[in-house]
Coordinates of C-alpha atoms in Angstrom, one line a residue:
M1 CA -17.3 32.2 76.0
D2 CA -19.2 29.0 77.0
N3 CA -19.4 26.8 80.2
L4 CA -17.2 23.7 78.7
M5 CA -14.1 23.9 76.8
G6 CA -14.1 24.2 72.8
G7 CA -11.2 22.8 70.6
R8 CA -9.1 25.2 72.2
K9 CA -7.8 24.2 75.1
D10 CA -5.9 27.5 76.0
F11 CA -9.5 28.5 76.2
T12 CA -10.8 29.2 79.7
A13 CA -14.6 27.9 80.1
E14 CA -16.4 29.1 83.0
H15 CA -20.4 29.4 83.3
G16 CA -21.2 32.2 80.9
L17 CA -21.8 33.1 76.9
S18 CA -20.5 35.2 74.8
L19 CA -20.7 35.0 70.9
Y20 CA -18.9 36.6 68.5
V21 CA -20.3 37.5 65.2
E22 CA -19.0 38.9 61.9
T23 CA -21.8 39.4 59.3
G24 CA -21.3 40.9 55.8
H25 CA -22.3 43.7 56.6
T26 CA -20.8 44.2 60.9
R27 CA -19.3 42.6 63.6
I28 CA -21.1 42.3 66.3
L29 CA -20.6 41.2 70.3
F30 CA -23.5 39.1 71.9
D31 CA -22.8 38.5 75.2
F32 CA -19.7 39.4 77.5
G33 CA -19.4 36.1 79.4
A34 CA -19.1 36.8 83.3
G35 CA -15.8 38.6 83.4
A36 CA -12.6 39.4 82.1
H37 CA -12.1 35.8 81.0
T38 CA -14.0 36.0 77.9
F39 CA -12.1 39.1 77.0
E40 CA -8.5 37.4 77.4
N41 CA -10.5 34.5 75.4
G42 CA -11.0 36.9 72.0
Q43 CA -7.5 38.0 72.7
K44 CA -6.2 34.7 71.2
I45 CA -8.1 35.2 68.2
K46 CA -7.6 38.0 67.3
I47 CA -11.2 40.1 68.6
R48 CA -10.9 43.2 68.3
P49 CA -12.8 45.9 70.9
D50 CA -12.5 48.8 69.0
R51 CA -13.4 47.4 65.9
I52 CA -16.9 45.6 67.1
D53 CA -20.1 47.6 65.3
F54 CA -21.9 47.0 67.9
A55 CA -22.1 45.6 71.5
V56 CA -25.5 43.5 72.3
C57 CA -26.2 42.0 75.5
S58 CA -29.6 39.1 75.7
H59 CA -30.5 40.4 79.2
G60 CA -29.8 41.3 83.0
H61 CA -27.5 38.4 84.6
Y62 CA -24.1 38.3 85.2
D63 CA -23.4 35.2 83.4
H64 CA -24.0 37.5 80.4
G65 CA -23.3 40.7 81.4
G66 CA -20.2 40.7 84.0
G67 CA -16.8 40.6 81.1
Y68 CA -18.7 44.2 79.8
R69 CA -16.5 46.6 81.7
E70 CA -13.1 44.5 80.8
F71 CA -14.3 45.2 76.6
V72 CA -14.9 48.6 77.3
K73 CA -11.4 48.9 79.0
N74 CA -9.8 47.2 76.3
G75 CA -11.2 49.9 73.6
L76 CA -14.8 49.1 72.8
Q77 CA -16.9 52.5 72.3
C78 CA -19.5 51.1 70.0
P79 CA -23.5 51.4 70.8
L80 CA -25.0 48.8 73.6
V81 CA -28.0 47.4 73.1
T82 CA -30.8 46.4 75.4
G83 CA -33.9 45.4 76.4
K84 CA -36.0 47.9 78.1
G85 CA -36.1 47.5 81.7
F86 CA -31.8 46.0 81.1
F87 CA -31.0 47.3 84.7
T88 CA -34.0 46.4 87.3
E89 CA -32.1 45.0 89.7
K90 CA -32.6 41.0 89.5
Y91 CA -32.1 38.1 91.9
A92 CA -32.9 34.8 92.5
V93 CA -34.4 33.7 95.5
S94 CA -34.2 30.7 97.5
G95 CA -36.5 30.7 100.6
I96 CA -35.2 34.1 102.8
K97 CA -31.7 34.3 101.3
S98 CA -30.8 35.9 97.8
A99 CA -28.1 36.4 95.1
Y100 CA -27.9 39.5 93.3
L101 CA -27.5 38.4 89.8
G102 CA -26.9 41.6 88.5
P103 CA -25.0 42.3 85.2
G104 CA -22.0 44.3 86.9
F105 CA -22.7 48.0 85.6
D106 CA -25.4 50.4 84.9
Q107 CA -26.2 53.3 83.2
E108 CA -23.9 55.4 84.8
F109 CA -21.1 53.3 83.6
L110 CA -22.7 53.7 80.3
T111 CA -22.2 58.0 80.6
E112 CA -18.6 57.9 82.3
N113 CA -17.1 56.3 79.3
H114 CA -19.7 57.8 76.7
I115 CA -21.3 55.4 75.3
T116 CA -25.0 55.3 73.3
H117 CA -27.2 53.4 75.3
M118 CA -29.9 51.6 72.6
E119 CA -33.0 50.4 73.3
C120 CA -34.8 47.4 72.3
H121 CA -38.3 47.4 71.0
G122 CA -40.1 44.7 69.2
L123 CA -37.8 44.6 65.3
T124 CA -35.0 47.0 65.6
P125 CA -32.4 46.8 62.8
L126 CA -28.9 47.3 62.8
A127 CA -27.3 46.6 59.7
P128 CA -28.5 45.5 56.5
G129 CA -29.6 41.6 56.8
C130 CA -29.5 42.5 60.9
W131 CA -31.9 42.6 63.2
V132 CA -32.4 42.7 67.2
M133 CA -35.7 41.6 68.8
G134 CA -37.5 42.2 72.2
D135 CA -41.5 42.2 72.8
I136 CA -41.7 37.8 73.2
R137 CA -45.0 36.6 72.8
R138 CA -45.7 34.0 74.7
T139 CA -47.5 31.3 72.8
Y140 CA -46.4 28.2 74.7
E141 CA -47.4 27.6 78.2
F142 CA -45.3 25.5 79.3
E143 CA -42.2 27.3 78.9
S144 CA -42.4 28.9 82.5
V145 CA -40.2 31.0 84.2
P146 CA -39.2 29.3 87.6
G147 CA -40.1 31.7 90.2
R148 CA -36.8 32.2 92.1
F149 CA -35.7 34.7 89.3
V150 CA -37.2 38.1 90.5
L151 CA -37.0 41.8 90.5
R152 CA -36.9 43.9 93.3
E153 CA -39.3 46.9 93.1
Q154 CA -39.8 49.1 95.6
D155 CA -38.7 47.2 98.3
A156 CA -40.4 44.2 97.2
W157 CA -40.0 40.6 95.1
V158 CA -42.2 40.6 91.8
Q159 CA -41.4 37.7 89.3
D160 CA -38.7 38.1 86.4
K161 CA -41.2 37.5 83.1
F162 CA -37.6 38.7 81.2
C163 CA -39.0 41.0 79.4
D164 CA -35.6 42.6 78.6
E165 CA -34.3 39.8 76.8
I166 CA -33.6 39.9 73.1
C167 CA -32.3 37.8 70.4
L168 CA -30.3 38.2 67.1
I169 CA -31.0 37.5 63.6
I170 CA -28.9 37.1 60.3
E171 CA -31.0 37.4 57.5
E172 CA -28.1 34.8 55.3
Q173 CA -29.3 33.9 51.8
G174 CA -32.5 34.4 52.1
E175 CA -33.3 32.2 55.7
L176 CA -32.7 33.4 58.7
V177 CA -30.2 32.6 61.9
V178 CA -31.7 33.7 64.9
I179 CA -28.6 34.4 68.8
V180 CA -30.4 33.5 71.8
G181 CA -28.6 34.6 74.7
C182 CA -30.5 31.9 77.6
S183 CA -34.2 32.1 76.2
H184 CA -35.9 32.9 79.9
P185 CA -38.5 33.4 77.9
G186 CA -39.0 30.7 76.3
I187 CA -36.6 29.0 72.5
L188 CA -40.5 28.0 71.0
N189 CA -42.0 31.5 71.9
I190 CA -38.6 33.1 70.9
L191 CA -38.9 31.5 67.4
T192 CA -42.7 31.7 66.9
T193 CA -42.3 35.2 67.6
V194 CA -39.4 36.2 65.3
K195 CA -41.9 33.8 62.5
E196 CA -44.2 36.5 63.5
H197 CA -42.1 39.5 61.9
F198 CA -40.1 37.1 58.6
S199 CA -41.0 36.3 55.9
Q200 CA -38.4 34.2 55.3
P201 CA -37.6 30.4 57.0
I202 CA -36.1 30.3 60.0
K203 CA -32.4 27.5 59.2
A204 CA -30.6 28.0 62.3
V205 CA -30.9 28.6 66.2
I206 CA -27.2 29.1 68.4
G207 CA -26.9 30.0 71.7
G208 CA -28.5 29.2 75.4
T209 CA -32.0 27.0 74.8
H210 CA -32.3 27.4 79.0
L211 CA -33.0 23.6 78.7
M212 CA -31.7 23.0 81.8
E213 CA -34.0 22.0 83.8
A214 CA -36.2 20.6 81.4
D215 CA -37.5 17.1 81.6
E216 CA -36.9 14.3 78.5
A217 CA -40.7 14.3 77.1
R218 CA -40.4 18.4 77.2
I219 CA -36.8 18.3 75.1
R220 CA -38.0 15.8 72.9
Q221 CA -41.4 18.2 72.1
T222 CA -39.7 21.6 71.6
V223 CA -36.7 19.6 69.0
E224 CA -39.8 18.3 67.0
I225 CA -41.7 21.6 67.4
M226 CA -37.7 22.9 65.7
K227 CA -38.1 20.9 63.5
D228 CA -42.1 21.2 61.7
M229 CA -40.6 25.1 62.0
G230 CA -38.2 24.4 59.3
I231 CA -34.6 24.3 61.5
R232 CA -32.1 22.5 60.3
L233 CA -29.5 23.5 63.1
L234 CA -28.8 24.0 66.6
G235 CA -26.1 24.6 67.9
F236 CA -26.3 24.5 71.5
N237 CA -24.2 25.8 74.6
H238 CA -24.4 27.2 77.8
C239 CA -27.5 26.9 80.0
S240 CA -29.1 23.6 77.6
G241 CA -27.8 21.1 79.6
E242 CA -26.5 17.9 79.7
L243 CA -29.7 15.8 79.0
F244 CA -30.1 18.6 76.5
R245 CA -27.1 17.3 75.5
N246 CA -26.9 13.5 75.8
M247 CA -30.5 13.3 73.5
M248 CA -29.2 15.6 70.9
E249 CA -25.8 13.1 70.4
Q250 CA -28.4 11.1 69.5
E251 CA -30.8 12.7 67.1
E252 CA -30.8 12.2 63.4
T253 CA -32.9 14.2 61.5
L254 CA -31.4 17.5 62.7
S255 CA -28.2 18.8 62.6
T256 CA -26.8 19.6 65.7
V257 CA -23.5 20.4 68.0
Y258 CA -22.6 21.6 70.8
L259 CA -20.5 25.4 71.0
G260 CA -18.0 24.9 73.4
A261 CA -15.7 28.5 74.4
G262 CA -14.0 28.8 71.9
D263 CA -15.9 26.5 69.0
C264 CA -16.7 28.6 65.4
L265 CA -19.0 28.6 63.7
F266 CA -19.0 29.1 60.1
L267 CA -22.8 29.4 57.9
T268 CA -21.8 30.2 54.4

């Protein structure tokens, strides 16, 4: 699932993200889109929920977790992996009004459906050559979270610092592929934290970069730092933004591709 249509014109595209990941050792559903259309898209490419080993939700927003119920309804029973605080009430505020942004299910739903909930603390292994990682360290001050994102705690608004956000890391032929959901803590902060845990180089980054509100200068700075890190491939989508997409069409030294709904990427 992605905001934009990919190569499959019979897919539904809507605001949200979901990636199906296969390695040599495991099958992972990373985020679930906003609703039932994500499952329907998966059916068209023969994704079997009952054969998935882990369901990973990058953070507790509806456009990444809203489709989870439909997958469970259709046989998804594997452990759900989230960051700590995933079920804290999340909102976006605008003046005196607010919009609830939560994933649309809770711990009670997991209990009712006999689903194991795994909380990620720091670096958590899932399978050989596969980890989830949270506790993102803030290194780059310019990667700040917009003030409209808040938590509701004890009848008060608290700035959401997205401490629940996690990413997926896969080792492939001695190098790393980092898969991100929305990168609310900052895409560079995420990648820097990954590098603190691993000696292997990062060769590819896949997913939402949350640069949709960034100006040209910040985008250019971000891409240059990625290249300095040794990253060679950027498969971006969802919250990356139109300006970022247009600039990447002109990028010459970094291999880039927009991954719309239904698009596939083989990294072998």
